[in-house]
Amino acid sequence: METSTRQTSVTLPSGQGPLAAADPLDAVGPAFSRLRRASALNAETTVSRKDMTRTLVLNIVEEGPEEDGQEITVGVVAERLAVDPSVASRMVTDCISAGYLIRAASQQDGRRTILQMTDEGVAMLAAFRRHQRAAFEFITQDWPDEERLQFARLLIKYVDSVAEAQHASADG
């Protein structure tokens, strides 16, 4: 894998500190951190922290198994979010209390409880995705359409590559 060590100036809005003169590859990590902190951007309606957390859980349930025979349990939620099982349990319980998830008996092991999304959970996730699209369109409103689409495709490709790398390291 080849990486560039060449220093390139990145022009960012004023007040962006050391990223303004950083190598773009060195600036990616801090940029992701800033993006995460700004993820609840108010495009049209405010997204509460609680709803942000709920969507993390709902996305995992919707994505479903990553391997044959896997069922979505609290343990899987904890693993995918890289949080303690007790934290994941509280997050899942909140989603259940809100009416977005239900617990059901595993068809593979009757002692195990799996998570399933309710119609309300599907609707909540759809509303959040509309919000995300509106935020993306707001943020990139001054970009040419070609750049918007290229960035969207590359971001999806990046996320898919992250998942592939995680699977490779787990199999490794």
Coordinates of N, CA, C and O in Angstrom, one line a residue:
M1 N 0.9 -1.2 0.0 CA 0.0 0.0 0.0 C 0.9 1.2 0.0 O 1.8 1.4 0.8
E2 N 0.6 2.1 -0.9 CA 1.5 3.3 -1.1 C 0.8 4.5 -0.5 O -0.4 4.7 -0.7
T3 N 1.5 5.3 0.3 CA 0.9 6.5 0.9 C 1.9 7.6 0.6 O 3.1 7.4 0.5
S4 N 1.3 8.8 0.4 CA 2.1 10.0 0.1 C 2.6 10.6 1.4 O 1.9 10.7 2.4
T5 N 3.9 11.0 1.4 CA 4.5 11.7 2.5 C 4.6 13.2 2.2 O 5.1 14.0 2.9
R6 N 4.2 13.6 1.0 CA 4.3 14.9 0.5 C 3.4 15.8 1.3 O 2.2 15.5 1.6
Q7 N 3.9 17.0 1.7 CA 3.1 18.0 2.5 C 2.3 18.8 1.5 O 2.8 19.4 0.5
T8 N 1.0 18.9 1.7 CA 0.1 19.6 0.8 C -0.7 20.5 1.7 O -1.2 20.1 2.7
S9 N -0.9 21.7 1.3 CA -1.7 22.7 2.1 C -3.2 22.4 1.8 O -3.6 22.3 0.7
V10 N -3.9 22.4 2.9 CA -5.4 22.2 2.8 C -6.0 23.5 3.2 O -5.7 24.0 4.3
T11 N -6.8 24.0 2.4 CA -7.5 25.3 2.7 C -8.8 25.0 3.4 O -9.7 24.4 2.8
L12 N -8.9 25.3 4.6 CA -10.2 25.1 5.4 C -10.6 26.5 5.9 O -9.9 27.4 6.0
P13 N -11.9 26.5 6.3 CA -12.4 27.8 6.8 C -11.5 28.3 8.0 O -10.9 27.5 8.7
S14 N -11.5 29.6 8.2 CA -10.6 30.1 9.2 C -11.1 29.6 10.6 O -12.2 29.2 10.8
G15 N -10.1 29.5 11.5 CA -10.4 29.0 12.8 C -10.3 27.5 12.9 O -10.7 26.9 13.9
Q16 N -9.8 26.8 11.9 CA -9.7 25.4 11.9 C -8.4 24.9 12.5 O -8.1 23.7 12.4
G17 N -7.6 25.8 13.0 CA -6.3 25.4 13.7 C -5.3 24.7 12.8 O -5.2 25.0 11.7
P18 N -4.7 23.7 13.4 CA -3.5 23.1 12.7 C -3.9 22.3 11.5 O -3.1 21.9 10.7
L19 N -5.2 22.0 11.3 CA -5.6 21.2 10.1 C -5.4 22.0 8.8 O -5.2 21.5 7.7
A20 N -5.4 23.3 8.9 CA -5.3 24.2 7.7 C -4.0 24.0 7.0 O -4.0 24.1 5.8
A21 N -2.9 23.6 7.6 CA -1.6 23.4 6.9 C -1.2 21.9 6.9 O -0.1 21.6 6.5
A22 N -2.0 21.0 7.4 CA -1.7 19.6 7.5 C -1.7 18.9 6.2 O -2.4 19.3 5.2
D23 N -1.0 17.8 6.1 CA -1.1 16.9 5.0 C -2.5 16.3 5.0 O -3.0 16.0 6.1
P24 N -3.2 16.3 3.9 CA -4.6 15.8 3.9 C -4.8 14.5 4.6 O -5.8 14.2 5.3
L25 N -3.8 13.6 4.4 CA -4.0 12.2 5.0 C -3.8 12.3 6.5 O -4.4 11.5 7.2
D26 N -3.0 13.2 7.0 CA -2.9 13.4 8.5 C -4.2 14.1 9.0 O -4.5 14.0 10.2
A27 N -4.8 14.9 8.2 CA -6.0 15.7 8.7 C -7.3 14.9 8.7 O -8.3 15.3 9.2
V28 N -7.3 13.7 8.1 CA -8.5 12.9 8.0 C -9.0 12.5 9.4 O -10.2 12.6 9.7
G29 N -8.2 12.0 10.3 CA -8.6 11.6 11.6 C -9.3 12.7 12.4 O -10.4 12.5 12.8
P30 N -8.6 13.8 12.5 CA -9.2 14.9 13.2 C -10.5 15.4 12.5 O -11.4 15.8 13.2
A31 N -10.5 15.3 11.2 CA -11.8 15.7 10.5 C -12.9 14.8 10.8 O -14.0 15.2 11.1
F32 N -12.6 13.5 10.9 CA -13.7 12.6 11.4 C -14.2 12.9 12.8 O -15.4 12.8 13.1
S33 N -13.3 13.2 13.7 CA -13.6 13.6 15.0 C -14.5 14.8 15.0 O -15.6 14.8 15.7
R34 N -14.2 15.8 14.3 CA -15.0 17.0 14.2 C -16.4 16.7 13.6 O -17.4 17.2 14.0
L35 N -16.4 15.8 12.6 CA -17.6 15.4 11.9 C -18.5 14.7 12.9 O -19.7 15.0 13.0
R36 N -18.0 13.8 13.7 CA -18.8 13.1 14.7 C -19.4 14.1 15.7 O -20.6 14.0 16.1
R37 N -18.6 15.1 16.2 CA -19.1 16.0 17.1 C -20.2 16.9 16.5 O -21.1 17.4 17.2
A38 N -20.2 17.1 15.2 CA -21.2 17.9 14.6 C -22.3 17.1 13.9 O -23.1 17.7 13.2
S39 N -22.4 15.9 14.2 CA -23.3 15.0 13.5 C -24.8 15.3 13.7 O -25.7 14.9 13.0
A40 N -25.1 16.1 14.8 CA -26.5 16.4 15.0 C -26.9 17.8 14.5 O -27.8 18.4 14.9
L41 N -26.2 18.1 13.4 CA -26.4 19.4 12.8 C -27.9 19.7 12.6 O -28.6 18.8 12.1
N42 N -28.4 20.8 12.9 CA -29.8 21.2 12.8 C -30.1 21.6 11.4 O -29.9 22.8 11.1
A43 N -30.4 20.7 10.5 CA -30.7 21.1 9.1 C -32.1 21.6 9.0 O -32.3 22.7 8.5
E44 N -33.1 21.0 9.6 CA -34.5 21.5 9.6 C -35.1 21.3 11.0 O -35.7 22.2 11.5
T45 N -34.8 20.2 11.6 CA -35.3 19.9 13.0 C -34.1 19.4 13.8 O -33.2 18.8 13.3
T46 N -34.2 19.7 15.1 CA -33.2 19.3 16.0 C -33.3 17.8 16.3 O -34.4 17.2 16.4
V47 N -32.1 17.1 16.3 CA -32.1 15.7 16.7 C -31.5 15.6 18.1 O -30.4 16.1 18.3
S48 N -32.2 15.0 19.0 CA -31.8 14.9 20.4 C -30.6 13.9 20.5 O -30.5 13.0 19.7
R49 N -29.8 14.1 21.5 CA -28.8 13.1 21.8 C -29.4 11.7 22.0 O -28.8 10.7 21.5
K50 N -30.5 11.6 22.6 CA -31.2 10.4 22.9 C -31.5 9.7 21.5 O -31.3 8.5 21.3
D51 N -32.1 10.5 20.6 CA -32.4 10.0 19.3 C -31.2 9.6 18.5 O -31.2 8.6 17.7
M52 N -30.1 10.3 18.6 CA -28.9 10.0 18.0 C -28.4 8.6 18.5 O -28.0 7.7 17.7
T53 N -28.5 8.4 19.8 CA -28.1 7.1 20.4 C -29.0 6.0 19.9 O -28.6 4.9 19.6
R54 N -30.3 6.3 19.9 CA -31.2 5.3 19.4 C -31.0 4.8 18.0 O -31.1 3.6 17.7
T55 N -30.6 5.8 17.2 CA -30.4 5.4 15.7 C -29.2 4.5 15.6 O -29.1 3.7 14.7
L56 N -28.2 4.7 16.5 CA -27.0 3.8 16.4 C -27.5 2.3 16.6 O -27.1 1.4 15.9
V57 N -28.4 2.1 17.6 CA -28.9 0.8 17.9 C -29.8 0.3 16.8 O -29.7 -0.8 16.3
L58 N -30.7 1.1 16.3 CA -31.6 0.7 15.3 C -30.9 0.4 14.0 O -31.3 -0.6 13.3
N59 N -29.8 1.1 13.7 CA -29.1 0.8 12.5 C -28.5 -0.6 12.6 O -28.5 -1.3 11.6
I60 N -28.0 -1.0 13.7 CA -27.4 -2.3 13.9 C -28.5 -3.4 13.7 O -28.2 -4.4 13.0
V61 N -29.6 -3.2 14.3 CA -30.7 -4.1 14.2 C -31.1 -4.2 12.7 O -31.3 -5.4 12.2
E62 N -31.2 -3.1 12.0 CA -31.6 -3.1 10.6 C -30.6 -3.8 9.7 O -30.9 -4.5 8.8
E63 N -29.3 -3.5 10.0 CA -28.2 -4.1 9.2 C -28.2 -5.6 9.3 O -27.9 -6.3 8.4
G64 N -28.6 -6.1 10.5 CA -28.7 -7.6 10.6 C -27.4 -8.3 10.8 O -26.4 -7.7 11.1
P65 N -27.5 -9.6 10.6 CA -26.3 -10.4 10.9 C -25.1 -10.1 9.9 O -25.4 -9.8 8.7
E66 N -23.9 -10.2 10.4 CA -22.7 -10.1 9.6 C -22.2 -11.4 9.1 O -21.3 -11.5 8.3
E67 N -22.7 -12.5 9.7 CA -22.2 -13.8 9.4 C -23.4 -14.8 9.5 O -24.4 -14.5 10.2
D68 N -23.3 -15.9 8.8 CA -24.3 -16.9 8.9 C -24.6 -17.4 10.3 O -23.7 -17.6 11.1
G69 N -25.9 -17.5 10.7 CA -26.2 -18.0 12.0 C -26.2 -16.9 13.1 O -26.7 -17.2 14.2
Q70 N -25.7 -15.7 12.8 CA -25.7 -14.7 13.8 C -27.1 -14.1 13.9 O -27.8 -13.9 13.0
E71 N -27.5 -13.8 15.2 CA -28.7 -13.1 15.4 C -28.4 -11.8 16.2 O -27.3 -11.7 16.8
I72 N -29.2 -10.8 16.1 CA -28.9 -9.5 16.7 C -29.4 -9.6 18.2 O -30.6 -9.6 18.4
T73 N -28.4 -9.6 19.0 CA -28.7 -9.6 20.5 C -28.0 -8.3 21.1 O -27.3 -7.6 20.4
V74 N -28.3 -8.2 22.4 CA -27.6 -7.0 23.1 C -26.1 -7.2 23.0 O -25.4 -6.2 22.8
G75 N -25.6 -8.4 23.0 CA -24.2 -8.6 22.9 C -23.6 -8.2 21.6 O -22.5 -7.6 21.5
V76 N -24.4 -8.4 20.5 CA -23.9 -8.0 19.2 C -23.9 -6.5 19.1 O -23.0 -5.8 18.6
V77 N -25.0 -5.8 19.7 CA -25.0 -4.4 19.7 C -23.8 -3.8 20.5 O -23.1 -2.9 20.0
A78 N -23.5 -4.4 21.6 CA -22.3 -4.0 22.4 C -21.0 -4.1 21.6 O -20.2 -3.2 21.5
E79 N -20.9 -5.3 20.9 CA -19.7 -5.5 20.1 C -19.5 -4.5 19.0 O -18.5 -3.9 18.8
R80 N -20.6 -4.3 18.2 CA -20.5 -3.4 17.1 C -20.3 -1.9 17.5 O -19.8 -1.2 16.7
L81 N -20.9 -1.6 18.6 CA -20.7 -0.2 19.1 C -19.4 0.0 19.9 O -19.1 1.1 20.3
A82 N -18.8 -1.1 20.2 CA -17.5 -1.1 21.1 C -17.8 -0.5 22.4 O -17.1 0.4 22.9
V83 N -18.9 -1.0 23.0 CA -19.3 -0.5 24.4 C -19.4 -1.7 25.3 O -19.6 -2.8 24.8
D84 N -19.4 -1.4 26.6 CA -19.6 -2.5 27.6 C -21.1 -3.0 27.4 O -22.0 -2.3 27.1
P85 N -21.2 -4.3 27.6 CA -22.6 -4.9 27.5 C -23.7 -4.2 28.3 O -24.8 -4.1 27.9
S86 N -23.3 -3.7 29.5 CA -24.3 -3.0 30.4 C -24.7 -1.7 29.7 O -25.9 -1.3 29.8
V87 N -23.8 -1.1 29.0 CA -24.2 0.2 28.3 C -25.1 -0.2 27.1 O -26.1 0.5 26.9
A88 N -24.8 -1.2 26.4 CA -25.6 -1.6 25.3 C -27.0 -2.0 25.8 O -28.0 -1.7 25.2
S89 N -27.0 -2.7 26.9 CA -28.3 -3.1 27.5 C -29.2 -1.9 27.8 O -30.4 -1.9 27.5
R90 N -28.6 -0.9 28.4 CA -29.4 0.3 28.7 C -29.8 1.0 27.4 O -31.0 1.5 27.3
M91 N -29.0 1.0 26.4 CA -29.4 1.6 25.1 C -30.5 0.8 24.5 O -31.5 1.4 24.0
V92 N -30.5 -0.5 24.5 CA -31.5 -1.3 23.9 C -32.8 -1.2 24.8 O -33.9 -1.0 24.2
T93 N -32.7 -1.1 26.1 CA -33.9 -1.0 26.9 C -34.6 0.4 26.6 O -35.8 0.4 26.6
D94 N -33.8 1.4 26.4 CA -34.4 2.7 26.0 C -35.1 2.6 24.7 O -36.2 3.1 24.6
C95 N -34.6 1.9 23.7 CA -35.2 1.7 22.4 C -36.5 0.9 22.6 O -37.5 1.2 21.9
I96 N -36.5 -0.1 23.5 CA -37.7 -0.9 23.7 C -38.8 0.0 24.4 O -39.9 0.0 24.0
S97 N -38.3 0.8 25.4 CA -39.3 1.7 26.1 C -39.9 2.7 25.2 O -41.1 3.1 25.3
A98 N -39.1 3.1 24.2 CA -39.6 4.1 23.2 C -40.5 3.5 22.2 O -41.2 4.2 21.4
G99 N -40.6 2.1 22.2 CA -41.4 1.4 21.2 C -40.8 1.1 19.9 O -41.4 0.7 18.9
Y100 N -39.4 1.3 19.8 CA -38.7 1.1 18.5 C -38.2 -0.4 18.3 O -38.0 -0.8 17.2
L101 N -38.0 -1.1 19.4 CA -37.6 -2.5 19.4 C -38.4 -3.3 20.2 O -39.1 -2.9 21.2
I102 N -38.4 -4.6 19.9 CA -39.0 -5.6 20.8 C -38.0 -6.7 21.0 O -37.1 -6.9 20.2
R103 N -38.1 -7.4 22.1 CA -37.3 -8.6 22.4 C -38.2 -9.8 21.9 O -39.4 -9.8 22.1
A104 N -37.5 -10.8 21.3 CA -38.2 -12.0 20.8 C -37.3 -13.2 21.1 O -36.1 -13.0 21.3
A105 N -37.9 -14.4 21.2 CA -37.1 -15.6 21.4 C -36.4 -16.0 20.2 O -36.9 -15.9 19.1
S106 N -35.1 -16.4 20.4 CA -34.3 -16.9 19.2 C -34.9 -18.1 18.7 O -35.3 -19.0 19.5
Q107 N -34.9 -18.3 17.4 CA -35.4 -19.5 16.8 C -34.2 -20.6 16.8 O -34.5 -21.8 16.6
Q108 N -33.0 -20.1 17.1 CA -31.9 -21.0 17.1 C -31.6 -21.6 18.5 O -31.1 -22.7 18.7
D109 N -31.9 -20.7 19.5 CA -31.6 -21.1 20.9 C -32.7 -20.4 21.8 O -32.6 -19.2 22.0
G110 N -33.7 -21.1 22.2 CA -34.8 -20.6 22.9 C -34.4 -19.8 24.2 O -35.2 -19.1 24.8
R111 N -33.2 -20.0 24.7 CA -32.7 -19.4 25.9 C -32.3 -17.9 25.6 O -32.1 -17.1 26.5
R112 N -32.0 -17.7 24.3 CA -31.5 -16.4 24.0 C -32.6 -15.4 23.5 O -33.5 -15.9 22.9
T113 N -32.4 -14.2 23.8 CA -33.3 -13.1 23.3 C -32.7 -12.3 22.2 O -31.5 -11.9 22.3
I114 N -33.5 -12.2 21.1 CA -33.0 -11.4 20.0 C -33.8 -10.1 19.9 O -34.8 -9.9 20.6
L115 N -33.3 -9.1 19.1 CA -33.9 -7.8 19.0 C -34.5 -7.7 17.6 O -33.9 -8.1 16.6
Q116 N -35.7 -7.2 17.5 CA -36.4 -6.9 16.3 C -37.0 -5.5 16.3 O -37.4 -5.0 17.3
M117 N -37.0 -4.9 15.1 CA -37.5 -3.5 15.0 C -39.0 -3.5 14.8 O -39.5 -4.4 14.2
T118 N -39.6 -2.6 15.5 CA -41.1 -2.4 15.3 C -41.3 -1.5 14.2 O -40.4 -0.8 13.6
D119 N -42.6 -1.3 13.8 CA -43.0 -0.4 12.8 C -42.6 1.1 13.2 O -42.1 1.8 12.3
E120 N -42.7 1.4 14.5 CA -42.3 2.7 15.0 C -40.8 2.9 14.8 O -40.3 4.0 14.5
G121 N -40.0 1.8 15.0 CA -38.6 1.9 14.9 C -38.2 2.1 13.4 O -37.3 2.9 13.1
V122 N -38.9 1.4 12.5 CA -38.6 1.6 11.1 C -38.9 3.1 10.7 O -38.2 3.7 10.0
A123 N -40.1 3.6 11.2 CA -40.4 5.0 10.9 C -39.4 6.0 11.5 O -39.1 7.0 10.8
M124 N -39.0 5.7 12.7 CA -38.0 6.6 13.3 C -36.7 6.7 12.5 O -36.2 7.7 12.3
L125 N -36.3 5.5 12.1 CA -35.0 5.4 11.3 C -35.2 6.1 10.0 O -34.3 6.8 9.5
A126 N -36.3 5.9 9.4 CA -36.6 6.6 8.1 C -36.6 8.1 8.3 O -36.0 8.9 7.4
A127 N -37.2 8.6 9.3 CA -37.2 10.1 9.6 C -35.7 10.6 9.9 O -35.4 11.7 9.4
F128 N -35.0 9.8 10.6 CA -33.6 10.2 10.8 C -32.8 10.2 9.5 O -32.0 11.1 9.3
R129 N -33.0 9.3 8.6 CA -32.3 9.3 7.4 C -32.7 10.5 6.5 O -31.9 11.0 5.8
R130 N -34.0 10.9 6.6 CA -34.4 12.1 5.9 C -33.6 13.3 6.4 O -33.2 14.2 5.7
H131 N -33.5 13.3 7.8 CA -32.7 14.4 8.4 C -31.3 14.4 8.0 O -30.7 15.4 7.7
Q132 N -30.7 13.2 7.9 CA -29.3 13.1 7.5 C -29.1 13.6 6.0 O -28.1 14.3 5.7
R133 N -30.0 13.3 5.2 CA -30.0 13.7 3.8 C -30.1 15.2 3.7 O -29.4 15.9 3.0
A134 N -31.1 15.8 4.5 CA -31.2 17.2 4.5 C -30.0 17.9 5.0 O -29.6 18.9 4.5
A135 N -29.3 17.3 6.0 CA -28.1 17.9 6.6 C -27.0 17.9 5.5 O -26.3 18.9 5.3
F136 N -26.9 16.7 4.8 CA -25.9 16.6 3.8 C -26.1 17.6 2.7 O -25.2 18.3 2.2
E137 N -27.4 17.8 2.2 CA -27.7 18.7 1.2 C -27.4 20.2 1.7 O -27.0 21.0 0.9
F138 N -27.7 20.5 2.9 CA -27.5 21.8 3.5 C -26.0 22.1 3.5 O -25.5 23.1 3.0
I139 N -25.2 21.1 4.0 CA -23.8 21.4 4.1 C -23.1 21.5 2.7 O -22.2 22.3 2.6
T140 N -23.6 20.7 1.8 CA -22.9 20.7 0.5 C -23.7 21.6 -0.6 O -23.5 21.4 -1.8
Q141 N -24.6 22.4 -0.1 CA -25.4 23.2 -1.0 C -24.6 24.0 -2.0 O -25.1 24.3 -3.1
D142 N -23.4 24.5 -1.7 CA -22.6 25.3 -2.6 C -21.7 24.4 -3.5 O -20.9 25.0 -4.3
W143 N -21.7 23.1 -3.3 CA -20.9 22.2 -4.1 C -21.5 21.9 -5.4 O -22.8 21.8 -5.5
P144 N -20.7 21.7 -6.5 CA -21.3 21.3 -7.7 C -21.9 19.9 -7.5 O -21.4 19.1 -6.7
D145 N -23.0 19.6 -8.3 CA -23.7 18.3 -8.1 C -22.7 17.1 -8.3 O -22.8 16.1 -7.6
E146 N -21.8 17.2 -9.2 CA -20.8 16.1 -9.5 C -20.0 15.9 -8.2 O -19.7 14.7 -7.9
E147 N -19.5 16.9 -7.6 CA -18.7 16.8 -6.3 C -19.5 16.1 -5.2 O -19.0 15.3 -4.5
R148 N -20.8 16.6 -5.1 CA -21.7 16.0 -4.1 C -21.8 14.5 -4.2 O -21.7 13.7 -3.3
L149 N -22.1 14.1 -5.5 CA -22.3 12.6 -5.7 C -21.0 11.9 -5.6 O -20.9 10.8 -5.1
Q150 N -19.9 12.5 -6.0 CA -18.6 11.8 -5.9 C -18.2 11.6 -4.4 O -17.8 10.6 -4.0
F151 N -18.4 12.7 -3.6 CA -18.1 12.6 -2.2 C -19.0 11.5 -1.6 O -18.5 10.7 -0.8
A152 N -20.3 11.5 -1.9 CA -21.2 10.5 -1.3 C -20.7 9.1 -1.7 O -20.7 8.2 -0.8
R153 N -20.4 8.9 -3.0 CA -19.9 7.5 -3.4 C -18.6 7.1 -2.7 O -18.5 6.0 -2.2
L154 N -17.7 8.1 -2.6 CA -16.4 7.8 -1.9 C -16.6 7.5 -0.4 O -15.9 6.7 0.2
L155 N -17.5 8.3 0.2 CA -17.7 8.0 1.7 C -18.3 6.6 1.9 O -17.9 5.9 2.8
I156 N -19.3 6.2 1.0 CA -19.9 4.9 1.1 C -18.8 3.8 0.9 O -18.7 2.8 1.6
K157 N -17.9 4.1 -0.1 CA -16.8 3.1 -0.4 C -15.9 3.0 0.8 O -15.5 1.9 1.1
Y158 N -15.6 4.1 1.4 CA -14.7 4.2 2.6 C -15.4 3.3 3.7 O -14.7 2.5 4.3
V159 N -16.6 3.6 4.0 CA -17.3 2.8 5.1 C -17.3 1.3 4.8 O -17.1 0.5 5.6
D160 N -17.6 1.0 3.5 CA -17.6 -0.4 3.1 C -16.2 -1.0 3.3 O -16.1 -2.2 3.7
S161 N -15.2 -0.3 3.0 CA -13.8 -0.7 3.1 C -13.4 -0.9 4.6 O -12.7 -1.8 5.0
V162 N -13.9 -0.1 5.5 CA -13.7 -0.2 6.9 C -14.3 -1.5 7.4 O -13.7 -2.3 8.1
A163 N -15.5 -1.8 6.9 CA -16.2 -3.1 7.3 C -15.4 -4.3 6.8 O -15.2 -5.3 7.6
E164 N -14.9 -4.2 5.6 CA -14.1 -5.3 5.1 C -12.8 -5.5 5.9 O -12.4 -6.6 6.1
A165 N -12.2 -4.4 6.2 CA -10.9 -4.5 7.0 C -11.2 -5.1 8.4 O -10.4 -5.8 8.9
Q166 N -12.4 -4.7 9.0 CA -12.7 -5.3 10.3 C -12.9 -6.8 10.2 O -12.5 -7.6 11.0
H167 N -13.6 -7.2 9.1 CA -13.8 -8.7 8.9 C -12.5 -9.4 8.7 O -12.3 -10.5 9.2
A168 N -11.6 -8.8 7.9 CA -10.3 -9.4 7.7 C -9.5 -9.5 8.9 O -8.8 -10.5 9.2
S169 N -9.5 -8.5 9.8 CA -8.7 -8.6 11.0 C -9.4 -9.5 12.0 O -8.6 -10.2 12.8
A170 N -10.7 -9.7 12.0 CA -11.3 -10.7 12.8 C -11.1 -12.1 12.4 O -10.9 -13.0 13.2
D171 N -10.9 -12.3 11.1 CA -10.6 -13.6 10.5 C -9.1 -13.9 10.6 O -8.8 -15.1 10.6
G172 N -8.3 -12.9 10.7 CA -6.9 -12.9 10.7 C -6.2 -13.8 11.5 O -5.3 -14.4 11.5

